[in-house]
Short mmCIF file of C-alpha atoms in Angstrom, two decimals:
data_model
loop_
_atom_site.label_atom_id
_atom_site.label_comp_id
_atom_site.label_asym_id
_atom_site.label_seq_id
_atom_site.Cartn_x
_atom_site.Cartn_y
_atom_site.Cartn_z
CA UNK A 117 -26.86 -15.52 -15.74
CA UNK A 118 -25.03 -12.47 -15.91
CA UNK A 119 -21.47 -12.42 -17.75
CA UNK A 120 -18.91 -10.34 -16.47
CA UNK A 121 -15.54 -9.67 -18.08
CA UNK A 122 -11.89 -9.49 -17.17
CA UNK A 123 -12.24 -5.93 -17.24
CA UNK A 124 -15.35 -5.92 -14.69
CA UNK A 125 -14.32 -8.21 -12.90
CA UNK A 126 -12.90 -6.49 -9.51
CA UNK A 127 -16.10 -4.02 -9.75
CA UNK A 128 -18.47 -6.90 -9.51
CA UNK A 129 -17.59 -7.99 -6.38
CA UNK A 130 -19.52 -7.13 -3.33
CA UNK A 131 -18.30 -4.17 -1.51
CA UNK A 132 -18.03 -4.45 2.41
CA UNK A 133 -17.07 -1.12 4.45
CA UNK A 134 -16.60 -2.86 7.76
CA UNK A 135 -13.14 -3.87 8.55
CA UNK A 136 -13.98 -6.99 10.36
CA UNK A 137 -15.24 -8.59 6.84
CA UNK A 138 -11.94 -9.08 5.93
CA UNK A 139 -12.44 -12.77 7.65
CA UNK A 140 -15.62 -13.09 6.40
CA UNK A 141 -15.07 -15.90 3.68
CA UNK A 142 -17.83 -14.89 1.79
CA UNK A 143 -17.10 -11.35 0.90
CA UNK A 144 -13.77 -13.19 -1.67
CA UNK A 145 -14.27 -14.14 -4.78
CA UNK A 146 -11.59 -16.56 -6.35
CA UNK A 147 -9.53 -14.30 -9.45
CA UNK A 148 -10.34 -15.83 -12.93
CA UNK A 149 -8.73 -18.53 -14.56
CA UNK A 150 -6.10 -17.13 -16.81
CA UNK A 151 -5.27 -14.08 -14.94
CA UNK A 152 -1.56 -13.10 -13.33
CA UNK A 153 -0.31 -11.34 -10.63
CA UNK A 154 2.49 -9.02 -10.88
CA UNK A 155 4.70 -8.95 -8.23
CA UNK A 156 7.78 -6.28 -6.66
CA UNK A 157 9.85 -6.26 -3.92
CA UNK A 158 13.09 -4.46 -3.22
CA UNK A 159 16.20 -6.55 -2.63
CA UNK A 160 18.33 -5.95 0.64
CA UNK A 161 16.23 -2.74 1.74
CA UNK A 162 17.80 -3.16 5.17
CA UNK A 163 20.91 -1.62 4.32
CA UNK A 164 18.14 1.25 2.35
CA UNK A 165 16.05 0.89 5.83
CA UNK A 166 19.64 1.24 7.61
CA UNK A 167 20.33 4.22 6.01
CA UNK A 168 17.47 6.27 6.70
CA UNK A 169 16.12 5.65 3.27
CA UNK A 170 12.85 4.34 4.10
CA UNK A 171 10.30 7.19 2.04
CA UNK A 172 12.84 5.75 -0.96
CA UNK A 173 11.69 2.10 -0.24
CA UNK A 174 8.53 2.68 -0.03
CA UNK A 175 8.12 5.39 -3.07
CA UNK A 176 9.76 2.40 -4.96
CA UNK A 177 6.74 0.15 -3.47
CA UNK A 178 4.38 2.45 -5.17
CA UNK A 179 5.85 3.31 -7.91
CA UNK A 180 5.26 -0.72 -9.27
CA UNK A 181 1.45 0.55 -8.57
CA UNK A 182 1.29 3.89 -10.30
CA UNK A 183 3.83 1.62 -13.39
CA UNK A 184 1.32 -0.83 -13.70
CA UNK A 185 -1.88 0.55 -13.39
CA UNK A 186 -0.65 3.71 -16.23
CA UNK A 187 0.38 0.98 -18.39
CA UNK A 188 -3.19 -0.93 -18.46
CA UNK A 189 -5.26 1.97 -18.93
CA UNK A 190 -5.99 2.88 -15.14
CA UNK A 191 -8.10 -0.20 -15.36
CA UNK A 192 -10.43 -1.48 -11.89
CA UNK A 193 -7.66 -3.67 -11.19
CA UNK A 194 -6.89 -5.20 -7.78
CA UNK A 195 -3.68 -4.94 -5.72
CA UNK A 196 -2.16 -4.17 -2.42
CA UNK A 197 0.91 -1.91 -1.20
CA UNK A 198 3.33 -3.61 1.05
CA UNK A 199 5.71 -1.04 2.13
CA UNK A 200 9.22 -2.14 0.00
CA UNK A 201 6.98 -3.67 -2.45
CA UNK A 202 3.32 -3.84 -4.12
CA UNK A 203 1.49 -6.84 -6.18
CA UNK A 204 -1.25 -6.28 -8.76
CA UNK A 205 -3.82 -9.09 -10.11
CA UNK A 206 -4.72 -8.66 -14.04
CA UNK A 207 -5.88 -10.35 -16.92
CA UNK A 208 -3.85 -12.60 -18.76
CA UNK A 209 -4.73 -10.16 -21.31
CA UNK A 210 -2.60 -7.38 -20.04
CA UNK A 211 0.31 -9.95 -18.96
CA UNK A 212 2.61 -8.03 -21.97
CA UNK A 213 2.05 -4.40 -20.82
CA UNK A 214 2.28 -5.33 -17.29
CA UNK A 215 5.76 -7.27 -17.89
CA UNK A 216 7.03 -3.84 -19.67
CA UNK A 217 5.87 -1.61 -17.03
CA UNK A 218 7.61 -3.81 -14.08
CA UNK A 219 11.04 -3.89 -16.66
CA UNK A 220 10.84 -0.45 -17.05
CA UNK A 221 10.22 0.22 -13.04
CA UNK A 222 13.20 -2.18 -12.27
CA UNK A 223 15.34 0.30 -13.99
CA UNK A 224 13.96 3.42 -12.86
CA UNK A 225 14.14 2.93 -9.30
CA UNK A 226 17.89 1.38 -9.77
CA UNK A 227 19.45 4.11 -11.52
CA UNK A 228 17.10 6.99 -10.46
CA UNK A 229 16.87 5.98 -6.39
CA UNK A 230 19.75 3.61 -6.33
CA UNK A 231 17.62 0.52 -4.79
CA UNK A 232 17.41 -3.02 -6.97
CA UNK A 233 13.87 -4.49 -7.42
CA UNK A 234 13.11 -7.36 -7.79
CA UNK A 235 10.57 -8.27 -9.98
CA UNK A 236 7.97 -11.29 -11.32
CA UNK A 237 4.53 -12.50 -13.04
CA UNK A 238 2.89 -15.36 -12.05
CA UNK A 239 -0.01 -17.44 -13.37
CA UNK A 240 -2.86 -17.83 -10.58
CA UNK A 241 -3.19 -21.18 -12.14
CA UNK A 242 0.27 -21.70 -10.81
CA UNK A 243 -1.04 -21.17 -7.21
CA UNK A 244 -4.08 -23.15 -7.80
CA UNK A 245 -1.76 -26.26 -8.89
CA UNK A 246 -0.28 -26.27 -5.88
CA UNK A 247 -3.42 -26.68 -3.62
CA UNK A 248 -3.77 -22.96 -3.06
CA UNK A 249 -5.68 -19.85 -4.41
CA UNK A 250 -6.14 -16.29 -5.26
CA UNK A 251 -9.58 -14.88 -3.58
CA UNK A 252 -10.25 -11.37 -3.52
CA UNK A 253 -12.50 -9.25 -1.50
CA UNK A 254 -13.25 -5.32 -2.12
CA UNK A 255 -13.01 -3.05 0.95
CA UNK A 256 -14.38 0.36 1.00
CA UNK A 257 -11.94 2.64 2.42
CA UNK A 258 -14.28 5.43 1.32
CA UNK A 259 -17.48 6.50 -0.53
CA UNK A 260 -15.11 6.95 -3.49
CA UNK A 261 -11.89 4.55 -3.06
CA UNK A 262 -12.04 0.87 -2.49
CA UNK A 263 -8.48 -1.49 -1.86
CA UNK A 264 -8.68 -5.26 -2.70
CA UNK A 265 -8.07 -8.05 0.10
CA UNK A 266 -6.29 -11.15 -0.76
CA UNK A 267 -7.07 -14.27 0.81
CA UNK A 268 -6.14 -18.29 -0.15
CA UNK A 269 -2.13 -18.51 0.11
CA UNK A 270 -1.51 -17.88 -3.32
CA UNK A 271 -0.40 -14.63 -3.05
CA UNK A 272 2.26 -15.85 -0.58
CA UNK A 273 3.30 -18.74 -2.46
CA UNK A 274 3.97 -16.35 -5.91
CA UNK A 275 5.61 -14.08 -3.08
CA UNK A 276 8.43 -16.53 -2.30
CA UNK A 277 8.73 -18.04 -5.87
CA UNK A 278 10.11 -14.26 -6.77
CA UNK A 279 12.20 -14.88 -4.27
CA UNK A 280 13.41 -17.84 -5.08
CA UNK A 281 14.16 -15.85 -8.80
CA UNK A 282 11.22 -17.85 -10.61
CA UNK A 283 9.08 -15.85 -12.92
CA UNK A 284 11.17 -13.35 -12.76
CA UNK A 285 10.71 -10.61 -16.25
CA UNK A 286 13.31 -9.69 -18.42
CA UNK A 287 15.29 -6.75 -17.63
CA UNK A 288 14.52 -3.19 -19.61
CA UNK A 289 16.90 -1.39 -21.57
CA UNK A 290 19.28 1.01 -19.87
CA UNK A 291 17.45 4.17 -19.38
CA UNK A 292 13.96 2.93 -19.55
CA UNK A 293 11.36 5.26 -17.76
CA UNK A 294 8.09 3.65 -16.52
CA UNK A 295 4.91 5.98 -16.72
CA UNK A 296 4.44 7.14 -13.31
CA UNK A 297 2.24 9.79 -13.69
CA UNK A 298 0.33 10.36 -10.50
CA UNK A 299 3.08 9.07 -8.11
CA UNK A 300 3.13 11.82 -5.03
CA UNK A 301 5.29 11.64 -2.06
CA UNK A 302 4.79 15.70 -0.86
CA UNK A 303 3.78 14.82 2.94
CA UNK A 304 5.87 15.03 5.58
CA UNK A 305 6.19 12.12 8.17
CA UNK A 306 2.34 12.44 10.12
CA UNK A 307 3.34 12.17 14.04
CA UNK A 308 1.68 10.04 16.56
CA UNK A 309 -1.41 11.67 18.14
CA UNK A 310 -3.00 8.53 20.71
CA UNK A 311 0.64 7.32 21.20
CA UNK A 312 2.89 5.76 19.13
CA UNK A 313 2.44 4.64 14.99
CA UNK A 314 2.80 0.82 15.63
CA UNK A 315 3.52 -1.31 12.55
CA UNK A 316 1.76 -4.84 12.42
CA UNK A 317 2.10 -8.34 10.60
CA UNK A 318 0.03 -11.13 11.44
CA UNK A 319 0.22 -14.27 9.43
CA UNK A 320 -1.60 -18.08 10.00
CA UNK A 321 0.22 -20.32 11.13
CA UNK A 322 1.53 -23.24 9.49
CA UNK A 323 -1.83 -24.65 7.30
CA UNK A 324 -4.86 -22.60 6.10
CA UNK A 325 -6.44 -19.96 8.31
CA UNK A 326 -8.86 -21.04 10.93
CA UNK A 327 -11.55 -19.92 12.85
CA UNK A 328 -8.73 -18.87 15.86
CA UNK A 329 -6.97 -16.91 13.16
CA UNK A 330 -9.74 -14.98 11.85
CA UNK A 331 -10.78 -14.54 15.95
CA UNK A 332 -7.23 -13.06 16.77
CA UNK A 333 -7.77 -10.59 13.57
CA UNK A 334 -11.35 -9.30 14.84
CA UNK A 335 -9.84 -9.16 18.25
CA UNK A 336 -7.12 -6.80 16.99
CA UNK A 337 -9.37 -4.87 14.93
CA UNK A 338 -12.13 -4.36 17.89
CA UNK A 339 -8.92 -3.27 20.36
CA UNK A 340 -8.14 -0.39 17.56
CA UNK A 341 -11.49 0.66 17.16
CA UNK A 342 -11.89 1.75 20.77
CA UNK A 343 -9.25 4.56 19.92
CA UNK A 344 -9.80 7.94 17.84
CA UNK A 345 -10.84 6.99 14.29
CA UNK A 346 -10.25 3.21 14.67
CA UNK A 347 -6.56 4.44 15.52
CA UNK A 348 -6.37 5.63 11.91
CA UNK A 349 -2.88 7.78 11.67
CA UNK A 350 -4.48 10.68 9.48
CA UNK A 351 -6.61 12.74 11.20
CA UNK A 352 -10.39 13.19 10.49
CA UNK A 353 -9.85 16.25 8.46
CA UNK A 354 -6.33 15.37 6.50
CA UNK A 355 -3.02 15.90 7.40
CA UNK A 356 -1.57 18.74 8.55
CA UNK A 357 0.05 21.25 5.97
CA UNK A 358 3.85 19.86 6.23
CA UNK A 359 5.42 19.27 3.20
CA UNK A 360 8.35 17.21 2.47
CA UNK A 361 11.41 18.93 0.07
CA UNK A 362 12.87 15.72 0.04
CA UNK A 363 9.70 14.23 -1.61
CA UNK A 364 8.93 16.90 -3.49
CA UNK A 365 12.21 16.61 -5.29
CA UNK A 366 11.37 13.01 -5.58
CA UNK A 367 7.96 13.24 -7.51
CA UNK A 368 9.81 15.79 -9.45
CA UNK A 369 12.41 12.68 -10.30
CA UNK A 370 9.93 10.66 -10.64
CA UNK A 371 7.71 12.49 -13.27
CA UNK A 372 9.49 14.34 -15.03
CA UNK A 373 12.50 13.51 -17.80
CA UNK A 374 16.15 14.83 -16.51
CA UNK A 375 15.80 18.02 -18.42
CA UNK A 376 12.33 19.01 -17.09
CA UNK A 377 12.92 18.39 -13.50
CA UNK A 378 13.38 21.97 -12.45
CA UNK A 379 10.65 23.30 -14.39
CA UNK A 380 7.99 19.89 -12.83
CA UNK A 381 9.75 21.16 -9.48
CA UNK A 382 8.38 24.92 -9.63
CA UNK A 383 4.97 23.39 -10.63
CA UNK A 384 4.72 21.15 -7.82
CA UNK A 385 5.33 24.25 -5.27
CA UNK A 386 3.18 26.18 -7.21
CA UNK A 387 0.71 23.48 -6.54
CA UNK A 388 1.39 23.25 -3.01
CA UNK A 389 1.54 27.20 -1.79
CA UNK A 390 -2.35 27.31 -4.04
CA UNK A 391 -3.37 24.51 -1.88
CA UNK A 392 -2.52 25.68 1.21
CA UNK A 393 -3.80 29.18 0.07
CA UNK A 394 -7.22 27.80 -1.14
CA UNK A 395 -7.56 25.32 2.03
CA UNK A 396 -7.14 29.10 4.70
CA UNK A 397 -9.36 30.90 2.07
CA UNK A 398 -12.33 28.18 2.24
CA UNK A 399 -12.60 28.85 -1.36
CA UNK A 400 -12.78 26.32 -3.96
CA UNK A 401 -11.15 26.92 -7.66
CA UNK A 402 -12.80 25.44 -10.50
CA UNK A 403 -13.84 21.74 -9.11
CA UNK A 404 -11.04 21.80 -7.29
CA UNK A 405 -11.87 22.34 -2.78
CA UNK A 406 -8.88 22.16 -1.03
CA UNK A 407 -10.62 21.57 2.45
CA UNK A 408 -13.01 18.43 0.80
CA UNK A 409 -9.37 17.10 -1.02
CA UNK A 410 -7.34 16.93 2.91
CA UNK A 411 -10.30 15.26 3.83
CA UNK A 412 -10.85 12.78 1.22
CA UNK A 413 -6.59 11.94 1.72
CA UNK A 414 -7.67 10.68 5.03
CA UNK A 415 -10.91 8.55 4.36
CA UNK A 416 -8.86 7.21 0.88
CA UNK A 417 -5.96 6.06 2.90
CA UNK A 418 -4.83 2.16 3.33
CA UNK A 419 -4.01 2.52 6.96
CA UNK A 420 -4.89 -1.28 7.93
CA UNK A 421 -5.13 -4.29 4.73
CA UNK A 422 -5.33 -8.49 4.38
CA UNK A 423 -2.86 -10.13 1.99
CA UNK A 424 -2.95 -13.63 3.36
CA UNK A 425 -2.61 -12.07 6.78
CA UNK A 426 -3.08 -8.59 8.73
CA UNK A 427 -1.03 -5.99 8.01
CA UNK A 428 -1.85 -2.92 9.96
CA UNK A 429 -0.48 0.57 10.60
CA UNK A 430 -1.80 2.19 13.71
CA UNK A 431 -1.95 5.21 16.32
CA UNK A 432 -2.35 3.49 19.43
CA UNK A 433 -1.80 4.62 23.21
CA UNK A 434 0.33 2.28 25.80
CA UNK A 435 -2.63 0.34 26.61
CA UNK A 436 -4.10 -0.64 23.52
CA UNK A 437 -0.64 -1.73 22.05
CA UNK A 438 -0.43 -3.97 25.41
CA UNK A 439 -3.50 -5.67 24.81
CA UNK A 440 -2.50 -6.40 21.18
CA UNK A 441 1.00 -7.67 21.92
CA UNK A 442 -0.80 -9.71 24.08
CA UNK A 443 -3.20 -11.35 21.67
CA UNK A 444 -0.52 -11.82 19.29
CA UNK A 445 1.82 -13.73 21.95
CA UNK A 446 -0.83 -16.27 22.85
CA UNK A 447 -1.61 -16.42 19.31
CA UNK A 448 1.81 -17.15 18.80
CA UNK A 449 2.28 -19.64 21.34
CA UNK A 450 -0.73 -21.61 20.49
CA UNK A 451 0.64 -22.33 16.75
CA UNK A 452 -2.11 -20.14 15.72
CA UNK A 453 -0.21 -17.38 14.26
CA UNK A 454 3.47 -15.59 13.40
CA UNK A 455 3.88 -12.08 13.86
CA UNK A 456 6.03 -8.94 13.54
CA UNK A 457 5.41 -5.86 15.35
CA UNK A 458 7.37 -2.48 15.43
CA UNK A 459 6.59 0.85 16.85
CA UNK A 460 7.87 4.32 15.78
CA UNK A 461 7.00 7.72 16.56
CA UNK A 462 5.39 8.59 12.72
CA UNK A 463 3.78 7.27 9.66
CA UNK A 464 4.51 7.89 5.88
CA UNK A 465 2.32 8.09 3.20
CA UNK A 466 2.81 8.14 0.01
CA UNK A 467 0.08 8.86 -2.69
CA UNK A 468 -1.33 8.07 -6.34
CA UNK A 469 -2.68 11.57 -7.59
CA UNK A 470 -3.70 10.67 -11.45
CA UNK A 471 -6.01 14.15 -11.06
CA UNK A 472 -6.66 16.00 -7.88
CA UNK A 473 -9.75 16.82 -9.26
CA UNK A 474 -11.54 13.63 -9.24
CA UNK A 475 -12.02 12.40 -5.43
CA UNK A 476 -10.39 8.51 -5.82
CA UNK A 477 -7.17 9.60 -4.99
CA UNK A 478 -5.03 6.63 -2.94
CA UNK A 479 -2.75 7.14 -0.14
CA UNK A 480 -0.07 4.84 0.79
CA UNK A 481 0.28 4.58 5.04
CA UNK A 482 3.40 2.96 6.17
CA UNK A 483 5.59 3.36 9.17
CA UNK A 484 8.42 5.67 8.90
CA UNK A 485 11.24 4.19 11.03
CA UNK A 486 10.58 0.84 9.15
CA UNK A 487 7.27 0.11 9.18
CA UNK A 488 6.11 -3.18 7.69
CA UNK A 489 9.68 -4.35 6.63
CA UNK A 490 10.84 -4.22 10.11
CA UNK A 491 7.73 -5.90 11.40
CA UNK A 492 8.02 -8.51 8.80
CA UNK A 493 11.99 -9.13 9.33
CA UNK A 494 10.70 -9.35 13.47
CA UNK A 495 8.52 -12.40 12.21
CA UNK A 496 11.46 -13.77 10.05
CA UNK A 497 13.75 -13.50 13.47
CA UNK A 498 16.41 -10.65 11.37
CA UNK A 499 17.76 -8.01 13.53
CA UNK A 500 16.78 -5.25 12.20
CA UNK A 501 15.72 -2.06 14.61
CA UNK A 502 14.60 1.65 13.89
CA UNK A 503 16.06 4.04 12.23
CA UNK A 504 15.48 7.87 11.59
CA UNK A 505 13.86 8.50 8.66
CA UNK A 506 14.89 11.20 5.79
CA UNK A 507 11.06 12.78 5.28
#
């Protein structure tokens, strides 16, 4: 019988590269006993949302990501981006690092982007004790990038224990700085192409997933794959060349120690004005192809994911989005789901760049009027409506 460690763990389970096997029960594999999953979520981002602020919420989201995964080593380790907030599964093992990195986060993105985050670990055995579980599935996004799928209600129950405050890790030292080397947030807002960029939740209703549940999510899925690229937001060959001095000065915030901003700012637009020149050359410098990278940032990107429920965000026309609403309101009615649903006019992404040279690059895709947190306060019954977004 083959052994396979902590550390191999996530690489060891089967891959699956179409969509719909995100139902499929048999493509999860429960986490092992003894691991934890670290948790993040930022704490009243309506007033953020409110504000315009939403690139900030979700640059916070990924910054628990690019935190966590530094501190381990960069390790095959599974986790999902939720707009204002991320969760990563590791070893118990790695519980210590993990613990630091998600302290020292906390008080970067409070006293560097002015947001609080809220912040916990949680034993899987935890989850298990109460009747639930941690299953995980690999999806790949790409020939060179695959994002983990979380199935089993544990991920939900350690969701609202954070809430609650339990678990939560002891604060950092004033002036703590996570490592978040890789952390990118350069694109500007990508506009609507089939229609509009429409922002979905769909969650069980109350009990376990059934068969109707894992229907509704193939019937949503099939509806978006009648439209360009499975109503994926990026186009086929990358975004277009728009770049966001707002985000830029945010990476440079986020990378760089207060004294060295100016000086990580000038290399990031040196960066940028090379790849732009290199991409309308054709050329390639060193292992470095401009043209292959734009590509590769739309087949690496997490447009549509399953953390105990759908969360998808797509370019849809009038029609399609009609048809879906309409799934998800008999769904609804029937008991057999919750949902949230909000529509904007762009998406954001926002990246993890450890070396442009190597093609595994991952890209972030959230709404940018909202996005998932206003779907998700839609499900909760919260008022809260679009906004404009600072790019």
């Amino acid at each position: 019988m083959k052994t396979v460690t902590d550390e191999d763990f996530f690489a060891d389970v089967p891959l699956f590269s179409a969509f719909e096997g995100v139902t499929d029960a048999a493509n999860y594999r429960p986490l092992p006993d003894g691991w934890v999953l670290a948790l993040a979520d930022i704490v009243g981002s309506t007033q953020a949302i409110a504000g315009g602020r939403y690139k900030d919420v979700n640059m916070a989201g990924a910054s628990v990501i690019s935190a966590v995964l530094n501190a381990v080593g960069k390790g095959d380790y599974p986790f999902v981006f939720g707009g204002d907030g991320a969760l990563i599964a590791l070893p118990g093992s790695l519980e210590q690092p993990a613990r630091a990195a998600l302290a020292a986060v906390q008080v970067w993105v409070e006293e560097d982007l002015n947001l609080m985050l809220r912040i916990a670990i949680v034993p899987v055995a935890d989850t298990r004790a109460q009747g639930l579980d941690v299953r995980v599935a690999r999806y790949s996004a790409s020939p060179h990038v695959t994002y983990a799928m979380f199935w089993g209600g544990g991920t939900s129950w350690a969701e609202k224990q954070m809430k609650l405050g339990r678990y939560a890790v002891e604060r950092a030292a004033a002036g703590t700085r996570p490592d978040l080397t890789g952390l990118s947030c350069r694109w500007s807002p990508i506009e609507a192409r089939n229609g509009e960029i429409v922002s979905i939740i769909a969650v069980p209703g109350e009990g376990r997933p059934g068969q109707e549940f894992r229907d509704l999510v193939n019937g949503i899925v099939a509806i978006t794959t009648e439209q360009n690229r499975g109503s994926h937001p990026v186009p086929a060959d990358g975004p277009d060349f728009a770049f966001s001095l707002h985000g830029i000065n945010r990476e440079a915030k986020a990378t760089a120690p207060a004294g060295r901003r100016l000086r990580q700012k000038l290399f990031i637009f040196l960066q940028v004005a090379l790849t732009v020149l290199l991409h309308k050359l054709g050329i390639p410098l060193g292992k470095f192809d401009a043209r292959r990278y734009k590509r590769d940032v739309a087949d690496n990107s997490d447009f549509r994911k399953f953390d105990d429920g759908l969360k998808m965000t797509v370019d849809v026309d009038a029609d399609h989005l009609k048809r879906i609403e309409t799934l998800l309101q008999e769904a609804q009615a029937k008991g057999i789901a919750r949902y949230g649903l909000h529509r904007q006019n762009s998406a954001l992404m926002t990246c993890f760049v450890p070396t442009p040279i190597s093609r595994d690059h991952m890209h972030f895709i959230d709404g940018a009027a909202g996005g998932y947190a206003v779907a998700a306060s839609r499900m909760t019954g919260k008022s809260l409506s679009a906004v404009s977004v600072t790019p």
